[in-house]
PDB file of C-alpha atoms in Angstrom:
ATOM      1  CA  MET A   1     -85.060  24.220  55.754  1.00 53.00           C
ATOM      2  CA  GLN A   2     -84.589  26.608  52.849  1.00 53.00           C
ATOM      3  CA  LYS A   3     -81.134  27.501  54.117  1.00 53.00           C
ATOM      4  CA  LYS A   4     -80.112  23.832  54.437  1.00 52.00           C
ATOM      5  CA  LEU A   5     -81.313  23.155  50.879  1.00 51.00           C
ATOM      6  CA  SER A   6     -79.258  26.049  49.509  1.00 55.00           C
ATOM      7  CA  VAL A   7     -76.166  24.787  51.295  1.00 50.00           C
ATOM      8  CA  LEU A   8     -76.709  21.297  49.877  1.00 51.00           C
ATOM      9  CA  VAL A   9     -77.054  22.608  46.300  1.00 49.00           C
ATOM     10  CA  ALA A  10     -73.903  24.710  46.654  1.00 53.00           C
ATOM     11  CA  THR A  11     -71.988  21.762  48.043  1.00 53.00           C
ATOM     12  CA  CYS A  12     -73.048  19.514  45.134  1.00 54.00           C
ATOM     13  CA  ALA A  13     -71.988  22.177  42.649  1.00 51.00           C
ATOM     14  CA  LEU A  14     -68.544  22.463  44.238  1.00 50.00           C
ATOM     15  CA  VAL A  15     -68.113  18.696  44.244  1.00 47.00           C
ATOM     16  CA  GLY A  16     -69.106  18.583  40.561  1.00 53.00           C
ATOM     17  CA  LEU A  17     -66.582  21.261  39.620  1.00 50.00           C
ATOM     18  CA  SER A  18     -63.873  19.479  41.568  1.00 49.00           C
ATOM     19  CA  ALA A  19     -64.638  16.221  39.792  1.00 47.00           C
ATOM     20  CA  CYS A  20     -64.513  17.901  36.381  1.00 51.00           C
ATOM     21  CA  SER A  21     -61.122  19.433  37.184  1.00 48.00           C
ATOM     22  CA  MET A  22     -59.777  15.965  38.012  1.00 48.00           C
ATOM     23  CA  LEU A  23     -60.694  14.583  34.570  1.00 47.00           C
ATOM     24  CA  PRO A  24     -57.955  14.685  31.915  1.00 45.00           C
ATOM     25  CA  SER A  25     -58.535  17.363  29.287  1.00 47.00           C
ATOM     26  CA  ALA A  26     -58.848  16.277  25.671  1.00 47.00           C
ATOM     27  CA  SER A  27     -55.517  16.725  23.911  1.00 57.00           C
ATOM     28  CA  ASP A  28     -54.984  17.731  20.292  1.00 67.00           C
ATOM     29  CA  GLU A  29     -52.768  15.031  18.856  1.00 74.00           C
ATOM     30  CA  THR A  30     -51.941  17.213  15.849  1.00 74.00           C
ATOM     31  CA  LYS A  31     -50.547  20.019  18.019  1.00 72.00           C
ATOM     32  CA  ASN A  32     -46.898  19.066  17.585  1.00 77.00           C
ATOM     33  CA  TRP A  33     -47.108  17.478  14.150  1.00 86.00           C
ATOM     34  CA  SER A  34     -44.705  18.693  11.515  1.00 88.00           C
ATOM     35  CA  ALA A  35     -45.985  20.360   8.358  1.00 88.00           C
ATOM     36  CA  GLU A  36     -45.042  17.264   6.385  1.00 91.00           C
ATOM     37  CA  LYS A  37     -47.038  14.959   8.656  1.00 92.00           C
ATOM     38  CA  LEU A  38     -50.080  17.229   8.710  1.00 91.00           C
ATOM     39  CA  TYR A  39     -50.041  17.451   4.947  1.00 92.00           C
ATOM     40  CA  ALA A  40     -49.613  13.710   4.466  1.00 93.00           C
ATOM     41  CA  GLU A  41     -52.447  12.924   6.872  1.00 94.00           C
ATOM     42  CA  ALA A  42     -54.730  15.485   5.215  1.00 94.00           C
ATOM     43  CA  ARG A  43     -54.030  14.069   1.771  1.00 94.00           C
ATOM     44  CA  GLU A  44     -54.761  10.584   3.044  1.00 94.00           C
ATOM     45  CA  GLU A  45     -58.143  11.744   4.351  1.00 95.00           C
ATOM     46  CA  MET A  46     -58.839  13.359   0.962  1.00 93.00           C
ATOM     47  CA  ALA A  47     -57.944  10.163  -0.872  1.00 92.00           C
ATOM     48  CA  GLY A  48     -60.403   8.280   1.319  1.00 94.00           C
ATOM     49  CA  GLY A  49     -63.199  10.752   0.611  1.00 92.00           C
ATOM     50  CA  HIS A  50     -63.213  12.045   4.187  1.00 95.00           C
ATOM     51  CA  TYR A  51     -63.431  15.668   3.166  1.00 95.00           C
ATOM     52  CA  GLU A  52     -64.498  17.145   6.506  1.00 95.00           C
ATOM     53  CA  ALA A  53     -61.542  15.551   8.270  1.00 95.00           C
ATOM     54  CA  ALA A  54     -59.210  16.636   5.480  1.00 95.00           C
ATOM     55  CA  ILE A  55     -60.421  20.235   5.695  1.00 95.00           C
ATOM     56  CA  LYS A  56     -59.754  20.350   9.444  1.00 95.00           C
ATOM     57  CA  LEU A  57     -56.212  19.064   8.949  1.00 94.00           C
ATOM     58  CA  PHE A  58     -55.493  21.506   6.138  1.00 94.00           C
ATOM     59  CA  GLN A  59     -56.830  24.335   8.297  1.00 94.00           C
ATOM     60  CA  ARG A  60     -54.597  23.207  11.150  1.00 93.00           C
ATOM     61  CA  LEU A  61     -51.662  23.112   8.742  1.00 92.00           C
ATOM     62  CA  GLU A  62     -52.353  26.636   7.532  1.00 92.00           C
ATOM     63  CA  THR A  63     -52.688  27.882  11.122  1.00 91.00           C
ATOM     64  CA  ASN A  64     -49.520  26.222  12.390  1.00 91.00           C
ATOM     65  CA  TYR A  65     -47.410  26.983   9.319  1.00 90.00           C
ATOM     66  CA  PRO A  66     -48.872  30.172   7.812  1.00 89.00           C
ATOM     67  CA  PHE A  67     -45.878  30.962   5.619  1.00 86.00           C
ATOM     68  CA  GLY A  68     -44.473  29.097   2.677  1.00 79.00           C
ATOM     69  CA  THR A  69     -45.635  26.500   0.190  1.00 85.00           C
ATOM     70  CA  TYR A  70     -47.721  24.429   2.562  1.00 90.00           C
ATOM     71  CA  ALA A  71     -50.033  27.314   3.507  1.00 92.00           C
ATOM     72  CA  ALA A  72     -50.935  28.185  -0.074  1.00 93.00           C
ATOM     73  CA  GLN A  73     -51.296  24.533  -1.020  1.00 94.00           C
ATOM     74  CA  SER A  74     -53.581  23.953   1.958  1.00 95.00           C
ATOM     75  CA  GLN A  75     -55.813  26.810   0.861  1.00 95.00           C
ATOM     76  CA  MET A  76     -56.192  25.260  -2.576  1.00 96.00           C
ATOM     77  CA  GLU A  77     -56.853  21.840  -1.097  1.00 95.00           C
ATOM     78  CA  ILE A  78     -59.510  23.278   1.212  1.00 96.00           C
ATOM     79  CA  ALA A  79     -61.342  24.815  -1.750  1.00 96.00           C
ATOM     80  CA  TYR A  80     -61.156  21.526  -3.623  1.00 96.00           C
ATOM     81  CA  ALA A  81     -62.349  19.536  -0.601  1.00 96.00           C
ATOM     82  CA  TYR A  82     -65.397  21.773  -0.217  1.00 96.00           C
ATOM     83  CA  TYR A  83     -66.065  21.357  -3.941  1.00 94.00           C
ATOM     84  CA  LYS A  84     -65.882  17.564  -3.662  1.00 93.00           C
ATOM     85  CA  SER A  85     -68.188  17.603  -0.641  1.00 93.00           C
ATOM     86  CA  GLN A  86     -70.675  19.660  -2.698  1.00 90.00           C
ATOM     87  CA  ASP A  87     -70.560  22.634  -0.356  1.00 93.00           C
ATOM     88  CA  GLN A  88     -70.762  25.296  -3.045  1.00 91.00           C
ATOM     89  CA  ALA A  89     -70.828  28.344  -0.773  1.00 93.00           C
ATOM     90  CA  GLU A  90     -67.741  27.349   1.213  1.00 96.00           C
ATOM     91  CA  ALA A  91     -65.917  26.228  -1.921  1.00 96.00           C
ATOM     92  CA  LEU A  92     -66.501  29.562  -3.664  1.00 95.00           C
ATOM     93  CA  ALA A  93     -65.482  31.472  -0.520  1.00 96.00           C
ATOM     94  CA  ALA A  94     -62.237  29.488  -0.340  1.00 97.00           C
ATOM     95  CA  VAL A  95     -61.523  30.116  -4.026  1.00 96.00           C
ATOM     96  CA  GLU A  96     -62.117  33.856  -3.714  1.00 96.00           C
ATOM     97  CA  ARG A  97     -59.902  33.996  -0.629  1.00 96.00           C
ATOM     98  CA  PHE A  98     -57.039  32.282  -2.424  1.00 96.00           C
ATOM     99  CA  ILE A  99     -57.309  34.538  -5.491  1.00 96.00           C
ATOM    100  CA  LYS A 100     -57.310  37.619  -3.259  1.00 96.00           C
ATOM    101  CA  LEU A 101     -54.313  36.466  -1.208  1.00 94.00           C
ATOM    102  CA  HIS A 102     -52.285  35.024  -4.091  1.00 94.00           C
ATOM    103  CA  PRO A 103     -53.163  36.867  -7.321  1.00 94.00           C
ATOM    104  CA  ASN A 104     -49.755  36.014  -8.837  1.00 93.00           C
ATOM    105  CA  HIS A 105     -49.486  32.438  -7.630  1.00 94.00           C
ATOM    106  CA  PRO A 106     -48.248  30.082 -10.385  1.00 93.00           C
ATOM    107  CA  GLN A 107     -51.361  27.940  -9.937  1.00 93.00           C
ATOM    108  CA  VAL A 108     -53.924  30.708  -9.578  1.00 95.00           C
ATOM    109  CA  ASP A 109     -55.319  29.722 -12.996  1.00 96.00           C
ATOM    110  CA  TYR A 110     -56.442  26.460 -11.418  1.00 96.00           C
ATOM    111  CA  MET A 111     -58.468  28.384  -8.860  1.00 96.00           C
ATOM    112  CA  TYR A 112     -60.218  30.349 -11.599  1.00 96.00           C
ATOM    113  CA  TYR A 113     -60.953  27.027 -13.286  1.00 96.00           C
ATOM    114  CA  LEU A 114     -62.245  25.527 -10.046  1.00 95.00           C
ATOM    115  CA  ARG A 115     -64.568  28.504  -9.626  1.00 94.00           C
ATOM    116  CA  GLY A 116     -66.067  27.626 -13.003  1.00 93.00           C
ATOM    117  CA  LEU A 117     -66.430  23.966 -12.062  1.00 93.00           C
ATOM    118  CA  ILE A 118     -68.168  24.842  -8.805  1.00 92.00           C
ATOM    119  CA  ASN A 119     -70.778  26.891 -10.636  1.00 89.00           C
ATOM    120  CA  PHE A 120     -70.975  24.353 -13.452  1.00 86.00           C
ATOM    121  CA  ASN A 121     -72.005  21.686 -10.983  1.00 78.00           C
ATOM    122  CA  ASP A 122     -74.137  23.976  -8.839  1.00 62.00           C
ATOM    123  CA  GLN A 123     -76.856  21.800  -7.337  1.00 38.00           C
ATOM    124  CA  LEU A 124     -76.513  18.335  -8.780  1.00 38.00           C
ATOM    125  CA  GLY A 125     -80.119  18.464  -9.858  1.00 43.00           C
ATOM    126  CA  PHE A 126     -79.330  21.296 -12.260  1.00 43.00           C
ATOM    127  CA  PHE A 127     -77.113  19.152 -14.463  1.00 42.00           C
ATOM    128  CA  SER A 128     -78.754  15.903 -13.434  1.00 45.00           C
ATOM    129  CA  PHE A 129     -78.541  12.927 -15.712  1.00 40.00           C
ATOM    130  CA  ILE A 130     -80.073  10.613 -13.145  1.00 35.00           C
ATOM    131  CA  TYR A 131     -83.598  11.889 -13.643  1.00 39.00           C
ATOM    132  CA  GLU A 132     -83.245  12.298 -17.429  1.00 46.00           C
ATOM    133  CA  GLN A 133     -84.174  15.962 -17.206  1.00 49.00           C
ATOM    134  CA  ASP A 134     -82.860  18.537 -19.621  1.00 51.00           C
ATOM    135  CA  PRO A 135     -80.909  20.884 -17.295  1.00 50.00           C
ATOM    136  CA  THR A 136     -81.892  23.931 -19.323  1.00 48.00           C
ATOM    137  CA  GLU A 137     -85.442  23.620 -18.032  1.00 55.00           C
ATOM    138  CA  ARG A 138     -84.218  25.035 -14.725  1.00 57.00           C
ATOM    139  CA  ASP A 139     -83.160  28.498 -13.548  1.00 60.00           C
ATOM    140  CA  PRO A 140     -80.185  29.569 -15.743  1.00 75.00           C
ATOM    141  CA  ARG A 141     -78.444  31.591 -13.016  1.00 81.00           C
ATOM    142  CA  ALA A 142     -75.775  28.956 -12.404  1.00 81.00           C
ATOM    143  CA  THR A 143     -75.292  28.578 -16.151  1.00 85.00           C
ATOM    144  CA  ARG A 144     -74.483  32.259 -16.575  1.00 88.00           C
ATOM    145  CA  GLU A 145     -72.200  32.329 -13.543  1.00 89.00           C
ATOM    146  CA  ALA A 146     -70.283  29.278 -14.751  1.00 90.00           C
ATOM    147  CA  PHE A 147     -69.893  30.778 -18.230  1.00 92.00           C
ATOM    148  CA  THR A 148     -68.561  34.020 -16.749  1.00 93.00           C
ATOM    149  CA  ALA A 149     -66.089  32.152 -14.530  1.00 93.00           C
ATOM    150  CA  PHE A 150     -64.686  30.097 -17.409  1.00 95.00           C
ATOM    151  CA  LYS A 151     -64.513  33.184 -19.634  1.00 95.00           C
ATOM    152  CA  VAL A 152     -62.459  35.045 -17.025  1.00 96.00           C
ATOM    153  CA  LEU A 153     -60.011  32.146 -16.943  1.00 96.00           C
ATOM    154  CA  VAL A 154     -59.685  32.007 -20.730  1.00 97.00           C
ATOM    155  CA  ASP A 155     -59.285  35.795 -20.999  1.00 97.00           C
ATOM    156  CA  LYS A 156     -56.697  36.061 -18.206  1.00 96.00           C
ATOM    157  CA  PHE A 157     -54.811  32.839 -18.915  1.00 97.00           C
ATOM    158  CA  PRO A 158     -55.258  31.919 -22.603  1.00 96.00           C
ATOM    159  CA  ASN A 159     -52.303  29.527 -22.429  1.00 95.00           C
ATOM    160  CA  SER A 160     -53.461  27.766 -19.272  1.00 96.00           C
ATOM    161  CA  LYS A 161     -53.726  23.999 -19.463  1.00 95.00           C
ATOM    162  CA  TYR A 162     -57.287  24.451 -18.202  1.00 95.00           C
ATOM    163  CA  ALA A 163     -58.244  26.766 -21.088  1.00 96.00           C
ATOM    164  CA  PRO A 164     -59.227  24.056 -23.639  1.00 95.00           C
ATOM    165  CA  ASP A 165     -61.646  22.369 -21.248  1.00 94.00           C
ATOM    166  CA  SER A 166     -63.001  25.754 -20.185  1.00 94.00           C
ATOM    167  CA  ILE A 167     -63.685  26.662 -23.812  1.00 94.00           C
ATOM    168  CA  ALA A 168     -65.501  23.355 -24.339  1.00 91.00           C
ATOM    169  CA  ARG A 169     -67.620  23.993 -21.274  1.00 91.00           C
ATOM    170  CA  MET A 170     -68.356  27.528 -22.429  1.00 92.00           C
ATOM    171  CA  SER A 171     -69.692  26.112 -25.697  1.00 90.00           C
ATOM    172  CA  TYR A 172     -71.883  23.733 -23.719  1.00 88.00           C
ATOM    173  CA  LEU A 173     -73.139  26.580 -21.557  1.00 90.00           C
ATOM    174  CA  ILE A 174     -73.962  28.740 -24.575  1.00 90.00           C
ATOM    175  CA  ASN A 175     -76.105  25.879 -25.843  1.00 89.00           C
ATOM    176  CA  ALA A 176     -77.750  25.639 -22.441  1.00 87.00           C
ATOM    177  CA  MET A 177     -78.577  29.338 -22.348  1.00 89.00           C
ATOM    178  CA  ALA A 178     -79.989  29.175 -25.882  1.00 90.00           C
ATOM    179  CA  GLN A 179     -82.123  26.169 -25.019  1.00 89.00           C
ATOM    180  CA  TYR A 180     -83.458  27.948 -21.950  1.00 90.00           C
ATOM    181  CA  GLU A 181     -84.688  30.791 -24.155  1.00 91.00           C
ATOM    182  CA  VAL A 182     -86.423  28.250 -26.384  1.00 93.00           C
ATOM    183  CA  HIS A 183     -88.066  26.582 -23.378  1.00 91.00           C
ATOM    184  CA  VAL A 184     -89.496  29.956 -22.405  1.00 92.00           C
ATOM    185  CA  ALA A 185     -90.670  30.609 -25.969  1.00 94.00           C
ATOM    186  CA  SER A 186     -92.349  27.210 -26.040  1.00 93.00           C
ATOM    187  CA  TYR A 187     -94.001  27.941 -22.689  1.00 93.00           C
ATOM    188  CA  TYR A 188     -95.493  31.167 -24.039  1.00 95.00           C
ATOM    189  CA  TYR A 189     -96.666  29.464 -27.221  1.00 95.00           C
ATOM    190  CA  ARG A 190     -98.467  26.684 -25.349  1.00 94.00           C
ATOM    191  CA  ARG A 191    -100.353  29.335 -23.384  1.00 94.00           C
ATOM    192  CA  GLY A 192    -101.404  31.307 -26.421  1.00 96.00           C
ATOM    193  CA  ALA A 193     -98.995  34.222 -25.895  1.00 96.00           C
ATOM    194  CA  TYR A 194     -97.817  34.042 -29.490  1.00 96.00           C
ATOM    195  CA  LEU A 195     -96.163  37.445 -29.693  1.00 96.00           C
ATOM    196  CA  ALA A 196     -94.156  36.753 -26.541  1.00 96.00           C
ATOM    197  CA  ALA A 197     -93.197  33.339 -27.923  1.00 96.00           C
ATOM    198  CA  LEU A 198     -92.092  34.925 -31.185  1.00 96.00           C
ATOM    199  CA  ASN A 199     -89.976  37.547 -29.426  1.00 96.00           C
ATOM    200  CA  ARG A 200     -88.254  34.979 -27.199  1.00 95.00           C
ATOM    201  CA  ALA A 201     -87.505  32.674 -30.131  1.00 95.00           C
ATOM    202  CA  GLN A 202     -86.073  35.600 -32.099  1.00 95.00           C
ATOM    203  CA  GLU A 203     -83.911  36.495 -29.113  1.00 93.00           C
ATOM    204  CA  ALA A 204     -82.518  32.961 -29.008  1.00 92.00           C
ATOM    205  CA  LEU A 205     -81.671  33.163 -32.715  1.00 93.00           C
ATOM    206  CA  ALA A 206     -80.061  36.570 -32.413  1.00 93.00           C
ATOM    207  CA  ASN A 207     -77.907  35.769 -29.384  1.00 91.00           C
ATOM    208  CA  TYR A 208     -77.108  32.102 -30.010  1.00 90.00           C
ATOM    209  CA  SER A 209     -77.156  31.685 -33.785  1.00 85.00           C
ATOM    210  CA  ASP A 210     -74.955  28.559 -33.831  1.00 86.00           C
ATOM    211  CA  ALA A 211     -76.581  26.696 -30.946  1.00 89.00           C
ATOM    212  CA  PRO A 212     -78.563  23.460 -31.487  1.00 89.00           C
ATOM    213  CA  ALA A 213     -81.632  25.253 -30.113  1.00 90.00           C
ATOM    214  CA  ARG A 214     -81.788  27.255 -33.345  1.00 93.00           C
ATOM    215  CA  GLU A 215     -83.878  24.518 -34.968  1.00 93.00           C
ATOM    216  CA  GLU A 216     -86.672  24.652 -32.405  1.00 94.00           C
ATOM    217  CA  ALA A 217     -86.520  28.448 -32.254  1.00 95.00           C
ATOM    218  CA  LEU A 218     -87.216  28.684 -35.996  1.00 95.00           C
ATOM    219  CA  PHE A 219     -90.057  26.201 -35.666  1.00 95.00           C
ATOM    220  CA  ILE A 220     -91.654  28.242 -32.861  1.00 96.00           C
ATOM    221  CA  MET A 221     -91.291  31.400 -34.946  1.00 96.00           C
ATOM    222  CA  MET A 222     -92.984  29.724 -37.913  1.00 95.00           C
ATOM    223  CA  ARG A 223     -95.931  28.571 -35.822  1.00 96.00           C
ATOM    224  CA  SER A 224     -96.200  31.903 -33.989  1.00 96.00           C
ATOM    225  CA  TYR A 225     -96.370  33.847 -37.263  1.00 96.00           C
ATOM    226  CA  ASP A 226     -99.149  31.494 -38.373  1.00 95.00           C
ATOM    227  CA  LYS A 227    -101.119  32.072 -35.170  1.00 95.00           C
ATOM    228  CA  LEU A 228    -100.606  35.832 -35.475  1.00 96.00           C
ATOM    229  CA  GLY A 229    -102.048  35.827 -39.004  1.00 96.00           C
ATOM    230  CA  GLN A 230     -98.837  36.737 -40.817  1.00 96.00           C
ATOM    231  CA  PRO A 231     -98.616  34.191 -43.659  1.00 95.00           C
ATOM    232  CA  LEU A 232     -95.783  35.934 -45.543  1.00 96.00           C
ATOM    233  CA  LEU A 233     -93.460  35.919 -42.540  1.00 95.00           C
ATOM    234  CA  ARG A 234     -94.563  32.377 -41.725  1.00 95.00           C
ATOM    235  CA  ASP A 235     -93.694  31.187 -45.243  1.00 95.00           C
ATOM    236  CA  ASP A 236     -90.339  32.971 -45.225  1.00 96.00           C
ATOM    237  CA  THR A 237     -89.451  31.371 -41.915  1.00 95.00           C
ATOM    238  CA  GLN A 238     -90.610  27.977 -43.170  1.00 94.00           C
ATOM    239  CA  ARG A 239     -88.327  28.228 -46.201  1.00 95.00           C
ATOM    240  CA  VAL A 240     -85.351  28.954 -43.984  1.00 94.00           C
ATOM    241  CA  PHE A 241     -86.372  26.165 -41.640  1.00 94.00           C
ATOM    242  CA  THR A 242     -86.812  23.450 -44.278  1.00 92.00           C
ATOM    243  CA  MET A 243     -83.617  24.517 -46.072  1.00 94.00           C
ATOM    244  CA  ASN A 244     -81.562  24.084 -42.920  1.00 92.00           C
ATOM    245  CA  TYR A 245     -83.463  21.188 -41.328  1.00 92.00           C
ATOM    246  CA  PRO A 246     -85.095  19.112 -44.106  1.00 90.00           C
ATOM    247  CA  ASN A 247     -85.380  16.073 -41.813  1.00 88.00           C
ATOM    248  CA  SER A 248     -86.376  17.936 -38.695  1.00 89.00           C
ATOM    249  CA  ARG A 249     -88.163  15.979 -36.024  1.00 86.00           C
ATOM    250  CA  PHE A 250     -90.528  18.929 -35.678  1.00 87.00           C
ATOM    251  CA  LEU A 251     -91.821  18.318 -39.193  1.00 80.00           C
ATOM    252  CA  ASN A 252     -91.677  14.554 -38.981  1.00 73.00           C
ATOM    253  CA  PRO A 253     -92.637  13.202 -35.547  1.00 62.00           C
ATOM    254  CA  ASN A 254     -91.476   9.722 -36.602  1.00 62.00           C
ATOM    255  CA  ALA A 255     -87.955  10.866 -37.435  1.00 55.00           C
ATOM    256  CA  SER A 256     -85.233   9.301 -35.349  1.00 52.00           C
ATOM    257  CA  ARG A 257     -83.920  11.503 -32.588  1.00 52.00           C
ATOM    258  CA  GLU A 258     -80.320  11.801 -31.544  1.00 53.00           C
ATOM    259  CA  ALA A 259     -79.435  11.788 -27.876  1.00 49.00           C
ATOM    260  CA  PRO A 260     -80.039  15.193 -26.304  1.00 53.00           C
ATOM    261  CA  TRP A 261     -77.038  17.479 -26.852  1.00 44.00           C
ATOM    262  CA  TRP A 262     -76.745  18.146 -23.135  1.00 44.00           C
ATOM    263  CA  LYS A 263     -76.065  14.519 -22.170  1.00 48.00           C
ATOM    264  CA  PHE A 264     -72.519  14.346 -23.499  1.00 46.00           C
ATOM    265  CA  TRP A 265     -71.077  15.803 -20.310  1.00 49.00           C
ATOM    266  CA  ALA A 266     -72.225  12.795 -18.321  1.00 46.00           C
ATOM    267  CA  LYS A 267     -69.412  10.833 -19.928  1.00 42.00           C
ATOM    268  CA  SER A 268     -66.575  13.321 -19.844  1.00 46.00           C
ATOM    269  CA  GLY A 269     -65.184  16.475 -18.369  1.00 50.00           C
ATOM    270  CA  PRO A 270     -62.167  16.496 -16.086  1.00 50.00           C
ATOM    271  CA  LYS A 271     -62.519  17.604 -12.507  1.00 58.00           C
ATOM    272  CA  PRO A 272     -58.893  17.645 -11.360  1.00 68.00           C
ATOM    273  CA  SER A 273     -57.553  18.217  -7.900  1.00 73.00           C
ATOM    274  CA  PRO A 274     -54.916  20.879  -7.290  1.00 76.00           C
ATOM    275  CA  LYS A 275     -51.437  20.082  -8.555  1.00 68.00           C
ATOM    276  CA  ASP A 276     -49.287  19.183  -5.586  1.00 58.00           C
ATOM    277  CA  ALA A 277     -46.853  22.095  -5.325  1.00 55.00           C
ATOM    278  CA  VAL A 278     -44.986  20.619  -2.387  1.00 53.00           C
ATOM    279  CA  GLU A 279     -43.853  17.392  -4.010  1.00 48.00           C
TER     280      GLU A 279
END
């Protein structure tokens, strides 16, 4: 009985394999496409927001036609598609790969710029305007990385068409880093760690003297000196504070408040796609 069962199982397996071999294999319709057709189809998928499909076509294009303009353009498009699909890790990997392979490419400045944009928009929640949260209340790692990326672009390509926007974003990021320091100082103050609050506020003033956060940093310093029993330093700080911010909201809770400085980027800031080098 055991032997008959084994024979039956083996027979069924052979029949199954035979049936599978009779089925038509799936064909790759892009196999014989020209570079022009692959590129056009990939761009059409990009235009429709189908980034995963676009990436596959660009990868096929790079594989089938590894030399020439189309290959380099596909690599840029892949990085941009990952950026648009909010896949930060893959987008950064694609950017770094392009820069390594094409350090002298005429559009390599765009890739440095894209690296900054990827970090700038790291985790939509970080720079979220939907939830009305000041982004500087979060971990500043992405802020520092974005600043560094834009600075590299500006230093290496000062005449790049992406330099002006990068400089504007760097200014924004400096403000963000300053405000983060003030958030930490405020945190320490609320918990009674007045010396720590004072030191953090002083650090914000020393490193980011022109940032909007300077106002709150001075106010925290003034209150910390008061709590630490140093009236002379408190009064000196208060004189500087009132001279520079006579209508400060920190002195007058009923004073009208402007929109938070960090909200302006919700309305502007270009996020261009790669220039089409093959047109």
